[in-house]
Amino acid sequence: MARQLTSKGRQRRSQLINQATRRFASDGYHPTSVADIVGGVGVGKGVFYWYFESKEQLFLEILRDAQKDLRRCQRNSTADLTDPVDRIEGGIRAGVIWMVGNPDLRRLFEFARSEDTFAKAMKVGEATLVSDAAQHLRIAIDAGRIPDRDPQALAHGILGVTNQLTMAYMDHGDGDPAEVGDLVVSICRNGFAGLSDDLTGDSNSPAMTVKPTWSRSV
Amino acid sequence: MARQLTSKGRQRRSQLINQATRRFASDGYHPTSVADIVGGVGVGKGVFYWYFESKEQLFLEILRDAQKDLRRCQRNSTADLTDPVDRIEGGIRAGVIWMVGNPDLRRLFEFARSEDTFAKAMKVGEATLVSDAAQHLRIAIDAGRIPDRDPQALAHGILGVTNQLTMAYMDHGDGDPAEVGDLVVSICRNGFAGLSDDLTGDSNSPAMTVKPTWSRSV
Amino acid sequence: MARQLTSKGRQRRSQLINQATRRFASDGYHPTSVADIVGGVGVGKGVFYWYFESKEQLFLEILRDAQKDLRRCQRNSTADLTDPVDRIEGGIRAGVIWMVGNPDLRRLFEFARSEDTFAKAMKVGEATLVSDAAQHLRIAIDAGRIPDRDPQALAHGILGVTNQLTMAYMDHGDGDPAEVGDLVVSICRNGFAGLSDDLTGDSNSPAMTVKPTWSRSV
Amino acid sequence: MARQLTSKGRQRRSQLINQATRRFASDGYHPTSVADIVGGVGVGKGVFYWYFESKEQLFLEILRDAQKDLRRCQRNSTADLTDPVDRIEGGIRAGVIWMVGNPDLRRLFEFARSEDTFAKAMKVGEATLVSDAAQHLRIAIDAGRIPDRDPQALAHGILGVTNQLTMAYMDHGDGDPAEVGDLVVSICRNGFAGLSDDLTGDSNSPAMTVKPTWSRSV
DNA sequence: AATGAATGAGTCTTCATTCAT
DNA sequence: AATGAATGAAGACTCATTCAT
C-alpha cells in the first residue's frame, strides 16, 4: 500500500475505484464481488490486490474521499459568505447539490450507515458535518438571528431533511437540483408551521412556493 | 410457506424471527448467515427452511411487519385527535417513540433502503407514511392552520428529521424517548429559523428549551 | 414393511405409488423428492415412511411390478398361439402395446438401466424377457421356420428395436399403437435388407407398407 | 466461460472432464458430486467453477462432444464407400465400434435420455444420427438395393439394435468389438426371419454364423 | 394412520484472497 | 504491473429420514 504509482498506474486505480463505486451503488456492497469489479474494468483479479489491500479498505477509501469532497464543497460555497444565516443556507444548498450530483456516493452513504463495519467511519464524517453546521447555528443564535435552541439538534434536523429529500429526488425527481436546494432550505428554515418565506424580510431565499415537479409525485 | 402451524410451531417461528432481527440489526443482513440464526436458537439448519422460504423472504417479512406495526402505532395515537396540527404532531411523536423503542427494526430499515432488493419494499411503506402525513398537512393548510406549501415535501422533511434524530439518539442518547419526540416535533414545526415554541399560542407542545442530554454530545 | 393394511391403507399406498411413478417419470428419480411425492398426494411426510421403507425401495418396487406386468402381458397374448413365429410376433406386439400404454414406466426403465443401484434389478427383468424371446426363437429355428442364428442375439435385437421405436413414438407419435406394433414386427422380422412382408407367404403379419404418421417426422 | 486458457489450464480442464465422465458413468450423474470430481483430480473446489459454469453445463458439454465424436467416426468410416448398402453397414459398424470403445460415454447417453434436462440435447444428436442413416437408406431404396420401406423407421430400428447389443456387450461381452459390429449388421440387415447372410450375394459382410462368446450368456 | 417438526449431513456454488509466472 | 490459476472456507439451501404426539 501507499505504493509509488506511475501515471498509468494512477489511472488504473481510478478506473477500479469508479467501477467499484458504480457497482456498490447499484448492486450493494456485499453483492458486488471483486470479480465483478475487475471484470467490469477488464483486468485480471490480481490487479485489484495490487492497488488495494482489500475490498473493505477500498470501500472505506471511497467513503472517506466522498465525505472529504462533500465537506470541501460545503466549505467552498460558504467561504465568501459572512452572514451566519447565509452560511447555514449556503451549506445546505451545497450539500443538496453534492448529493444530487453524486447519487452513487449518496447511496453508498446510506448503506455504510447501516453496517457496523462502516458505520464508525460514517459517524465520524457525519459528526463533522453536523458540527460544522452547529457552529454556524451557534453564531446565528448568539447574533440573535435565530431563536436560541440546541444547535446540535438543529444541525441533525438539517442533515435529516437533506438526506431524505435528496433520496426522494433521486428516486423520482427530474427537476432542477438547485430547486431542490431551495426546497430543503425552506423546510429547514421554517418547518411545517413556520412563517412562509415571503414574510421573513431578512432573507433572500426563494419563497417556499417553489415546488419542483417531482415533489408532488413522491 | 402458508403452512399449518401448531402452537409450538408458531412459537419457534417467532423465535427465529426475533433471533434474525437481532442479528441482522447488529451484524448486518449479509454478514448474518442462516447458520448464525438457527445456531442462536439452538436448532438444526433445516428448521429455518421449514418456516421460511429463504433468508430474503424472512427479511422482507420482518420489514413488512415492522412497517405495518409502525403505521398502526401512528394511527392509534392520532385516532382520538381532531385538530389537524395535533394529529401531525401526534404522528411524529408516535413515530419517534416507535423507532426509539424498536432500535433493531429502525436499523433494518436503514439497511433495507440501501439495497435494491429491499428498497422496493421499503419505498412502499415509506410512501404510505409520507402520504399519511401529507394528508394531515393538506388539511391543516386548507384550515389555514399552517402556511400553504407542498405537503409531500413537508412530509418528507418530517420523516427525514425523525429518521436522523432517532438514529442519533440510538447512537448516543440516554434520555427519555418522549423528550426526543418533543424535540423532533419542535424542529419539524419551526425549522431552525422559525419562532420559538413559546411564541406559538396555539400549541401545547413543550418549548424547544427541551434538550435531551444526548443532543449535546452528538 | 409387509404391513397389514386396511383397505383405506392399500388405497393410500397406491396413491403414493402412482404419484411417485408420475413424478419420477416426468422429473427424474433424483430430482423428485419424497416431499414432492407426499405433497402431490396431500399428506404428511411421515406417511411415506409408514408405507415404504425408503425412496429407493419404492422405486425398486415400482420397477419390479412393472416388469412383472409387462411379462404377464406378453405371456397372456401368446398363450393361445401355437405357431412359434406367431408367438414371437405376438410377444413383440404385446411388448410394444404395453410400453406405449405405460409411457411413465417405460421412461422409468430408461433411467433405471442407467444407474448402478437399479441396473441390477433391471438386468434381471430384461434377461427374463430376452430369454423368453430366445426360447421361442430357438423353437422356430429348430422347426426350420427361421434361419439358424444365435437366439440370444436375435432376442436382444428385438428388444432394442422395440425400445427404440416405442421411445420415438412416445416422443412424437400420435397414431395407433397397434400400427407401431406392426412396424416393429416388420423391422424385427426382415431387417432393412430383408424381403418385404408381402413376399413371405407364411405370415399373416401386416405388410411393411404400414407407416404410422409419426415415423415420418421422427 | 469462454475463458482464455493457458496450456496448463487446458490440461486441467481435460483432467476434470475425464474425471467427471468416469464418475458420472460409474456412479451416475446425480450421485456424483462436484466434490467427488475435484477430489478425484486433487484440486480445490473452486477450480471446478473456474473451468465450468456448473455441473449441468459440464455434463451437457460432455454429451455434445461425445455426440460430435460419434458422428465424426461414422462419417469418416463411410467417406470412402460408394455403395449405399456398404455405407449403411459401415455406419453401423462404426457406431458399434465407437460405443464399445467408449463405454463411459455410452452409459452417459443412457442416463441423459432418461432425464428431461438432458433429453433435449440427446434428442438432437440422436435425430442427426437417425437422419444420417435414413438418407443412406433412402438412396439404397431408390437404387432398388433394398425393399421400399420407411427409412426413418428403419433407421430407428438400426439405432435400437446397436444400442441394445452394445449395452449387452458392455455388460457381459469379452470378445472382439469388430465381431459385435458384424453381429449388429447381420441382425439389422436380415431381422430374425430374413435370409441368412450367405444367401445374399451382394454383400461381403460376414455370415451370421458369427457368434461372439458373450451373446450366449446374456 | 397420520401429522408437523426436526435433523444434519450433504449439495451446488461463491468469493475474498493468494501465488507463480 | 498484470495474468490465469488455485484455494478452501463459507454460504444458501435440500433432502432422506426420524420422532413425538
JSON list of N, CA, C and O in Angstrom, two decimals, chain B residues 24-42:
[
{"chain": "B", "resi": 24, "resn": "PHE", "atom": "N", "xyz": [-29.53, -9.51, 12.29]},
{"chain": "B", "resi": 24, "resn": "PHE", "atom": "CA", "xyz": [-29.49, -8.62, 11.13]},
{"chain": "B", "resi": 24, "resn": "PHE", "atom": "C", "xyz": [-29.15, -7.20, 11.60]},
{"chain": "B", "resi": 24, "resn": "PHE", "atom": "O", "xyz": [-28.37, -6.50, 10.96]},
{"chain": "B", "resi": 25, "resn": "ALA", "atom": "N", "xyz": [-29.76, -6.81, 12.70]},
{"chain": "B", "resi": 25, "resn": "ALA", "atom": "CA", "xyz": [-29.56, -5.44, 13.18]},
{"chain": "B", "resi": 25, "resn": "ALA", "atom": "C", "xyz": [-28.13, -5.23, 13.68]},
{"chain": "B", "resi": 25, "resn": "ALA", "atom": "O", "xyz": [-27.52, -4.19, 13.43]},
{"chain": "B", "resi": 26, "resn": "SER", "atom": "N", "xyz": [-27.61, -6.22, 14.36]},
{"chain": "B", "resi": 26, "resn": "SER", "atom": "CA", "xyz": [-26.29, -5.99, 14.97]},
{"chain": "B", "resi": 26, "resn": "SER", "atom": "C", "xyz": [-25.14, -6.27, 14.01]},
{"chain": "B", "resi": 26, "resn": "SER", "atom": "O", "xyz": [-24.12, -5.59, 14.04]},
{"chain": "B", "resi": 27, "resn": "ASP", "atom": "N", "xyz": [-25.31, -7.25, 13.14]},
{"chain": "B", "resi": 27, "resn": "ASP", "atom": "CA", "xyz": [-24.19, -7.60, 12.26]},
{"chain": "B", "resi": 27, "resn": "ASP", "atom": "C", "xyz": [-24.43, -7.23, 10.81]},
{"chain": "B", "resi": 27, "resn": "ASP", "atom": "O", "xyz": [-23.51, -7.25, 10.00]},
{"chain": "B", "resi": 28, "resn": "GLY", "atom": "N", "xyz": [-25.66, -6.93, 10.47]},
{"chain": "B", "resi": 28, "resn": "GLY", "atom": "CA", "xyz": [-26.00, -6.67, 9.07]},
{"chain": "B", "resi": 28, "resn": "GLY", "atom": "C", "xyz": [-26.67, -7.88, 8.46]},
{"chain": "B", "resi": 28, "resn": "GLY", "atom": "O", "xyz": [-26.47, -9.01, 8.91]},
{"chain": "B", "resi": 29, "resn": "TYR", "atom": "N", "xyz": [-27.44, -7.64, 7.44]},
{"chain": "B", "resi": 29, "resn": "TYR", "atom": "CA", "xyz": [-28.18, -8.72, 6.78]},
{"chain": "B", "resi": 29, "resn": "TYR", "atom": "C", "xyz": [-27.23, -9.71, 6.12]},
{"chain": "B", "resi": 29, "resn": "TYR", "atom": "O", "xyz": [-27.28, -10.91, 6.37]},
{"chain": "B", "resi": 30, "resn": "HIS", "atom": "N", "xyz": [-26.35, -9.23, 5.30]},
{"chain": "B", "resi": 30, "resn": "HIS", "atom": "CA", "xyz": [-25.45, -10.14, 4.58]},
{"chain": "B", "resi": 30, "resn": "HIS", "atom": "C", "xyz": [-24.50, -10.87, 5.51]},
{"chain": "B", "resi": 30, "resn": "HIS", "atom": "O", "xyz": [-24.33, -12.09, 5.38]},
{"chain": "B", "resi": 31, "resn": "PRO", "atom": "N", "xyz": [-23.86, -10.20, 6.42]},
{"chain": "B", "resi": 31, "resn": "PRO", "atom": "CA", "xyz": [-22.94, -10.91, 7.30]},
{"chain": "B", "resi": 31, "resn": "PRO", "atom": "C", "xyz": [-23.61, -11.93, 8.22]},
{"chain": "B", "resi": 31, "resn": "PRO", "atom": "O", "xyz": [-22.93, -12.77, 8.78]},
{"chain": "B", "resi": 32, "resn": "THR", "atom": "N", "xyz": [-24.90, -11.84, 8.36]},
{"chain": "B", "resi": 32, "resn": "THR", "atom": "CA", "xyz": [-25.58, -12.82, 9.19]},
{"chain": "B", "resi": 32, "resn": "THR", "atom": "C", "xyz": [-25.97, -14.03, 8.35]},
{"chain": "B", "resi": 32, "resn": "THR", "atom": "O", "xyz": [-26.70, -13.90, 7.38]},
{"chain": "B", "resi": 33, "resn": "SER", "atom": "N", "xyz": [-25.47, -15.20, 8.72]},
{"chain": "B", "resi": 33, "resn": "SER", "atom": "CA", "xyz": [-25.79, -16.39, 7.95]},
{"chain": "B", "resi": 33, "resn": "SER", "atom": "C", "xyz": [-26.99, -17.11, 8.57]},
{"chain": "B", "resi": 33, "resn": "SER", "atom": "O", "xyz": [-27.29, -16.94, 9.75]},
{"chain": "B", "resi": 34, "resn": "VAL", "atom": "N", "xyz": [-27.62, -17.90, 7.76]},
{"chain": "B", "resi": 34, "resn": "VAL", "atom": "CA", "xyz": [-28.72, -18.71, 8.27]},
{"chain": "B", "resi": 34, "resn": "VAL", "atom": "C", "xyz": [-28.21, -19.59, 9.41]},
{"chain": "B", "resi": 34, "resn": "VAL", "atom": "O", "xyz": [-28.90, -19.81, 10.40]},
{"chain": "B", "resi": 35, "resn": "ALA", "atom": "N", "xyz": [-26.99, -20.05, 9.26]},
{"chain": "B", "resi": 35, "resn": "ALA", "atom": "CA", "xyz": [-26.40, -20.86, 10.33]},
{"chain": "B", "resi": 35, "resn": "ALA", "atom": "C", "xyz": [-26.33, -20.07, 11.63]},
{"chain": "B", "resi": 35, "resn": "ALA", "atom": "O", "xyz": [-26.59, -20.61, 12.71]},
{"chain": "B", "resi": 36, "resn": "ASP", "atom": "N", "xyz": [-26.00, -18.79, 11.55]},
{"chain": "B", "resi": 36, "resn": "ASP", "atom": "CA", "xyz": [-25.97, -17.95, 12.75]},
{"chain": "B", "resi": 36, "resn": "ASP", "atom": "C", "xyz": [-27.34, -17.93, 13.42]},
{"chain": "B", "resi": 36, "resn": "ASP", "atom": "O", "xyz": [-27.47, -18.04, 14.63]},
{"chain": "B", "resi": 37, "resn": "ILE", "atom": "N", "xyz": [-28.35, -17.77, 12.61]},
{"chain": "B", "resi": 37, "resn": "ILE", "atom": "CA", "xyz": [-29.70, -17.63, 13.14]},
{"chain": "B", "resi": 37, "resn": "ILE", "atom": "C", "xyz": [-30.14, -18.91, 13.83]},
{"chain": "B", "resi": 37, "resn": "ILE", "atom": "O", "xyz": [-30.54, -18.90, 14.99]},
{"chain": "B", "resi": 38, "resn": "VAL", "atom": "N", "xyz": [-30.08, -20.02, 13.10]},
{"chain": "B", "resi": 38, "resn": "VAL", "atom": "CA", "xyz": [-30.53, -21.27, 13.72]},
{"chain": "B", "resi": 38, "resn": "VAL", "atom": "C", "xyz": [-29.62, -21.65, 14.88]},
{"chain": "B", "resi": 38, "resn": "VAL", "atom": "O", "xyz": [-30.09, -22.17, 15.90]},
{"chain": "B", "resi": 39, "resn": "GLY", "atom": "N", "xyz": [-28.35, -21.35, 14.75]},
{"chain": "B", "resi": 39, "resn": "GLY", "atom": "CA", "xyz": [-27.43, -21.63, 15.85]},
{"chain": "B", "resi": 39, "resn": "GLY", "atom": "C", "xyz": [-27.83, -20.87, 17.10]},
{"chain": "B", "resi": 39, "resn": "GLY", "atom": "O", "xyz": [-27.83, -21.41, 18.21]},
{"chain": "B", "resi": 40, "resn": "GLY", "atom": "N", "xyz": [-28.21, -19.62, 16.91]},
{"chain": "B", "resi": 40, "resn": "GLY", "atom": "CA", "xyz": [-28.62, -18.79, 18.04]},
{"chain": "B", "resi": 40, "resn": "GLY", "atom": "C", "xyz": [-29.85, -19.33, 18.73]},
{"chain": "B", "resi": 40, "resn": "GLY", "atom": "O", "xyz": [-30.05, -19.13, 19.93]},
{"chain": "B", "resi": 41, "resn": "VAL", "atom": "N", "xyz": [-30.69, -19.98, 17.97]},
{"chain": "B", "resi": 41, "resn": "VAL", "atom": "CA", "xyz": [-31.92, -20.53, 18.55]},
{"chain": "B", "resi": 41, "resn": "VAL", "atom": "C", "xyz": [-31.65, -21.95, 19.06]},
{"chain": "B", "resi": 41, "resn": "VAL", "atom": "O", "xyz": [-32.39, -22.47, 19.89]},
{"chain": "B", "resi": 42, "resn": "GLY", "atom": "N", "xyz": [-30.59, -22.54, 18.55]},
{"chain": "B", "resi": 42, "resn": "GLY", "atom": "CA", "xyz": [-30.24, -23.89, 19.01]},
{"chain": "B", "resi": 42, "resn": "GLY", "atom": "C", "xyz": [-31.00, -24.99, 18.29]},
{"chain": "B", "resi": 42, "resn": "GLY", "atom": "O", "xyz": [-31.30, -26.03, 18.87]}
]
